[in-house]
Amino acid sequence: MPPKAKYDAEDKATKGTNITRFRVFSRVRPFIPSELEEAPQGDLSSIVEVTGRRTVLLDPKEGYTPKSQYEFDSSMWSIPDGYKMRHTYDVAEGGRPFASQQYVFEHVAAEAAKDACEGINTAVLSYGQTGSGKTY
């Protein structure tokens, strides 16, 4: 009798199913008024930088050197150009495009809402400090 064919648990799990891709976005919140008041004009630094699809966390105790970094489908910058910021990273031509609430809705939430209405499992998760604007 021939040996039983081995079958991979992964094959069983994916047999007859479609592969679903998760999209993950990062958006750095804008400064709140008290943070803006603390920094002298033109001397504002963030502990988070956005460069391309990457969100980089910086260590202010170590001269704003990179501490860790994450790559997403899109990393969005939400600090308007009017703020005089010191940046750790230079960005490619085109700069750090400002991601307004409207932009985030149109490019992230609107598609998720459309998918949910079509019966596709959808979730929008928001993480951050209480009162930092997640619901908005």
PDB file of C-alpha atoms in Angstrom:
ATOM      1  CA  MET A   1       0.000   0.000   0.000  1.00  0.00           C
ATOM      2  CA  PRO A   2       1.490   3.435  -0.966  1.00  0.00           C
ATOM      3  CA  PRO A   3       2.185   5.861   1.870  1.00  0.00           C
ATOM      4  CA  LYS A   4      -0.481   8.444   2.556  1.00  0.00           C
ATOM      5  CA  ALA A   5       0.226  11.754   0.871  1.00  0.00           C
ATOM      6  CA  LYS A   6       1.272  14.427   3.294  1.00  0.00           C
ATOM      7  CA  TYR A   7      -0.852  17.447   3.224  1.00  0.00           C
ATOM      8  CA  ASP A   8       0.061  20.803   4.528  1.00  0.00           C
ATOM      9  CA  ALA A   9      -2.213  22.454   7.110  1.00  0.00           C
ATOM     10  CA  GLU A  10      -1.734  25.691   5.193  1.00  0.00           C
ATOM     11  CA  ASP A  11      -3.153  24.049   2.043  1.00  0.00           C
ATOM     12  CA  LYS A  12      -6.248  23.011   4.007  1.00  0.00           C
ATOM     13  CA  ALA A  13      -6.669  26.496   5.460  1.00  0.00           C
ATOM     14  CA  THR A  14      -6.509  28.205   2.065  1.00  0.00           C
ATOM     15  CA  LYS A  15      -8.247  25.646  -0.125  1.00  0.00           C
ATOM     16  CA  GLY A  16     -11.201  27.241  -1.864  1.00  0.00           C
ATOM     17  CA  THR A  17     -10.664  30.680  -0.379  1.00  0.00           C
ATOM     18  CA  ASN A  18      -9.525  33.979  -1.766  1.00  0.00           C
ATOM     19  CA  ILE A  19      -6.467  35.682  -0.411  1.00  0.00           C
ATOM     20  CA  THR A  20      -7.389  38.900   1.335  1.00  0.00           C
ATOM     21  CA  ARG A  21      -4.934  41.721   1.649  1.00  0.00           C
ATOM     22  CA  PHE A  22      -4.894  43.907   4.714  1.00  0.00           C
ATOM     23  CA  ARG A  23      -4.176  47.554   4.162  1.00  0.00           C
ATOM     24  CA  VAL A  24      -2.509  49.357   7.033  1.00  0.00           C
ATOM     25  CA  PHE A  25      -2.088  53.123   7.289  1.00  0.00           C
ATOM     26  CA  SER A  26      -0.278  55.347   9.731  1.00  0.00           C
ATOM     27  CA  ARG A  27      -1.159  58.961  10.426  1.00  0.00           C
ATOM     28  CA  VAL A  28       0.710  61.170  12.840  1.00  0.00           C
ATOM     29  CA  ARG A  29      -1.623  63.403  14.810  1.00  0.00           C
ATOM     30  CA  PRO A  30      -1.154  67.178  14.684  1.00  0.00           C
ATOM     31  CA  PHE A  31       0.301  69.008  17.669  1.00  0.00           C
ATOM     32  CA  ILE A  32      -2.170  70.197  20.279  1.00  0.00           C
ATOM     33  CA  PRO A  33      -2.133  73.873  21.363  1.00  0.00           C
ATOM     34  CA  SER A  34      -0.218  73.248  24.606  1.00  0.00           C
ATOM     35  CA  GLU A  35       2.580  71.507  22.663  1.00  0.00           C
ATOM     36  CA  LEU A  36       2.816  74.439  20.279  1.00  0.00           C
ATOM     37  CA  GLU A  37       2.998  76.931  23.156  1.00  0.00           C
ATOM     38  CA  GLU A  38       5.875  75.041  24.812  1.00  0.00           C
ATOM     39  CA  ALA A  39       8.203  75.210  21.804  1.00  0.00           C
ATOM     40  CA  PRO A  40       9.920  78.460  20.810  1.00  0.00           C
ATOM     41  CA  GLN A  41       8.892  79.697  17.348  1.00  0.00           C
ATOM     42  CA  GLY A  42      10.718  77.703  14.684  1.00  0.00           C
ATOM     43  CA  ASP A  43      12.037  75.166  17.195  1.00  0.00           C
ATOM     44  CA  LEU A  44       9.377  72.494  16.996  1.00  0.00           C
ATOM     45  CA  SER A  45      10.450  68.860  16.773  1.00  0.00           C
ATOM     46  CA  SER A  46       8.333  65.749  16.594  1.00  0.00           C
ATOM     47  CA  ILE A  47       9.253  62.352  17.986  1.00  0.00           C
ATOM     48  CA  VAL A  48       7.682  60.878  14.855  1.00  0.00           C
ATOM     49  CA  GLU A  49       8.780  61.464  11.278  1.00  0.00           C
ATOM     50  CA  VAL A  50       7.140  60.335   8.079  1.00  0.00           C
ATOM     51  CA  THR A  51       9.267  59.567   5.064  1.00  0.00           C
ATOM     52  CA  GLY A  52       7.603  57.862   2.122  1.00  0.00           C
ATOM     53  CA  ARG A  53       5.660  54.848   3.380  1.00  0.00           C
ATOM     54  CA  ARG A  54       7.738  54.716   6.546  1.00  0.00           C
ATOM     55  CA  THR A  55       6.848  56.065   9.991  1.00  0.00           C
ATOM     56  CA  VAL A  56       9.978  56.541  12.108  1.00  0.00           C
ATOM     57  CA  LEU A  57       9.946  56.957  15.891  1.00  0.00           C
ATOM     58  CA  LEU A  58      12.726  59.182  17.217  1.00  0.00           C
ATOM     59  CA  ASP A  59      14.375  59.318  20.635  1.00  0.00           C
ATOM     60  CA  PRO A  60      14.522  62.936  21.888  1.00  0.00           C
ATOM     61  CA  LYS A  61      16.914  61.880  24.670  1.00  0.00           C
ATOM     62  CA  GLU A  62      19.392  60.734  22.027  1.00  0.00           C
ATOM     63  CA  GLY A  63      19.298  63.796  19.766  1.00  0.00           C
ATOM     64  CA  TYR A  64      16.226  62.642  17.846  1.00  0.00           C
ATOM     65  CA  THR A  65      17.978  59.575  16.456  1.00  0.00           C
ATOM     66  CA  PRO A  66      15.792  56.791  15.015  1.00  0.00           C
ATOM     67  CA  LYS A  67      14.548  54.397  17.670  1.00  0.00           C
ATOM     68  CA  SER A  68      12.311  52.207  15.494  1.00  0.00           C
ATOM     69  CA  GLN A  69      10.566  52.381  12.156  1.00  0.00           C
ATOM     70  CA  TYR A  70       7.546  50.826  10.518  1.00  0.00           C
ATOM     71  CA  GLU A  71       6.484  50.582   6.893  1.00  0.00           C
ATOM     72  CA  PHE A  72       2.821  50.839   5.948  1.00  0.00           C
ATOM     73  CA  ASP A  73       0.728  51.006   2.802  1.00  0.00           C
ATOM     74  CA  SER A  74       0.799  54.727   3.441  1.00  0.00           C
ATOM     75  CA  SER A  75       2.278  56.931   6.151  1.00  0.00           C
ATOM     76  CA  MET A  76       0.440  60.227   6.380  1.00  0.00           C
ATOM     77  CA  TRP A  77       1.721  63.509   7.776  1.00  0.00           C
ATOM     78  CA  SER A  78      -0.914  65.641   9.490  1.00  0.00           C
ATOM     79  CA  ILE A  79       1.095  68.623  10.662  1.00  0.00           C
ATOM     80  CA  PRO A  80       0.359  71.584   8.355  1.00  0.00           C
ATOM     81  CA  ASP A  81       3.223  73.299   6.532  1.00  0.00           C
ATOM     82  CA  GLY A  82       2.585  76.491   8.525  1.00  0.00           C
ATOM     83  CA  TYR A  83       4.338  75.004  11.553  1.00  0.00           C
ATOM     84  CA  LYS A  84       8.052  75.754  11.573  1.00  0.00           C
ATOM     85  CA  MET A  85       9.355  72.240  12.154  1.00  0.00           C
ATOM     86  CA  ARG A  86      12.857  70.877  12.430  1.00  0.00           C
ATOM     87  CA  HIS A  87      12.934  67.571  10.567  1.00  0.00           C
ATOM     88  CA  THR A  88      15.375  64.757  11.139  1.00  0.00           C
ATOM     89  CA  TYR A  89      14.793  63.279   7.705  1.00  0.00           C
ATOM     90  CA  ASP A  90      14.959  64.969   4.355  1.00  0.00           C
ATOM     91  CA  VAL A  91      12.227  63.746   2.082  1.00  0.00           C
ATOM     92  CA  ALA A  92      12.149  63.212  -1.639  1.00  0.00           C
ATOM     93  CA  GLU A  93      10.880  65.873  -3.997  1.00  0.00           C
ATOM     94  CA  GLY A  94       7.254  66.637  -3.236  1.00  0.00           C
ATOM     95  CA  GLY A  95       7.865  66.977   0.486  1.00  0.00           C
ATOM     96  CA  ARG A  96       5.593  65.654   3.183  1.00  0.00           C
ATOM     97  CA  PRO A  97       2.125  66.056   1.749  1.00  0.00           C
ATOM     98  CA  PHE A  98      -0.302  67.192   4.416  1.00  0.00           C
ATOM     99  CA  ALA A  99      -3.003  64.581   5.129  1.00  0.00           C
ATOM    100  CA  SER A 100      -6.099  66.466   6.234  1.00  0.00           C
ATOM    101  CA  GLN A 101      -9.070  64.762   7.884  1.00  0.00           C
ATOM    102  CA  GLN A 102     -10.831  64.958   4.498  1.00  0.00           C
ATOM    103  CA  TYR A 103      -7.887  63.264   2.773  1.00  0.00           C
ATOM    104  CA  VAL A 104      -7.817  60.452   5.349  1.00  0.00           C
ATOM    105  CA  PHE A 105     -11.560  59.922   4.945  1.00  0.00           C
ATOM    106  CA  GLU A 106     -11.397  59.856   1.145  1.00  0.00           C
ATOM    107  CA  HIS A 107      -8.354  57.571   0.917  1.00  0.00           C
ATOM    108  CA  VAL A 108      -8.938  55.233   3.846  1.00  0.00           C
ATOM    109  CA  ALA A 109     -12.387  55.326   5.443  1.00  0.00           C
ATOM    110  CA  ALA A 110     -14.575  55.825   2.355  1.00  0.00           C
ATOM    111  CA  GLU A 111     -13.272  52.647   0.713  1.00  0.00           C
ATOM    112  CA  ALA A 112     -13.645  50.720   3.980  1.00  0.00           C
ATOM    113  CA  ALA A 113     -17.262  51.914   4.313  1.00  0.00           C
ATOM    114  CA  LYS A 114     -17.977  50.915   0.692  1.00  0.00           C
ATOM    115  CA  ASP A 115     -16.506  47.449   1.288  1.00  0.00           C
ATOM    116  CA  ALA A 116     -18.566  47.005   4.469  1.00  0.00           C
ATOM    117  CA  CYS A 117     -21.762  47.864   2.560  1.00  0.00           C
ATOM    118  CA  GLU A 118     -20.852  45.160   0.021  1.00  0.00           C
ATOM    119  CA  GLY A 119     -20.525  42.559   2.777  1.00  0.00           C
ATOM    120  CA  ILE A 120     -16.738  42.510   2.969  1.00  0.00           C
ATOM    121  CA  ASN A 121     -15.347  42.256   6.488  1.00  0.00           C
ATOM    122  CA  THR A 122     -13.953  45.652   7.325  1.00  0.00           C
ATOM    123  CA  ALA A 123     -12.385  47.233  10.382  1.00  0.00           C
ATOM    124  CA  VAL A 124     -10.896  50.616  11.066  1.00  0.00           C
ATOM    125  CA  LEU A 125      -8.781  50.653  14.192  1.00  0.00           C
ATOM    126  CA  SER A 126      -7.489  53.780  15.766  1.00  0.00           C
ATOM    127  CA  TYR A 127      -4.805  53.891  18.438  1.00  0.00           C
ATOM    128  CA  GLY A 128      -3.672  56.808  20.516  1.00  0.00           C
ATOM    129  CA  GLN A 129      -3.908  58.704  23.742  1.00  0.00           C
ATOM    130  CA  THR A 130      -7.343  59.572  25.126  1.00  0.00           C
ATOM    131  CA  GLY A 131      -8.472  62.913  23.729  1.00  0.00           C
ATOM    132  CA  SER A 132      -6.028  62.876  20.817  1.00  0.00           C
ATOM    133  CA  GLY A 133      -8.728  62.987  18.120  1.00  0.00           C
ATOM    134  CA  LYS A 134      -9.246  59.344  17.143  1.00  0.00           C
ATOM    135  CA  THR A 135     -13.022  59.632  16.910  1.00  0.00           C
ATOM    136  CA  TYR A 136     -12.870  62.820  14.872  1.00  0.00           C
TER     137      TYR A 136
END
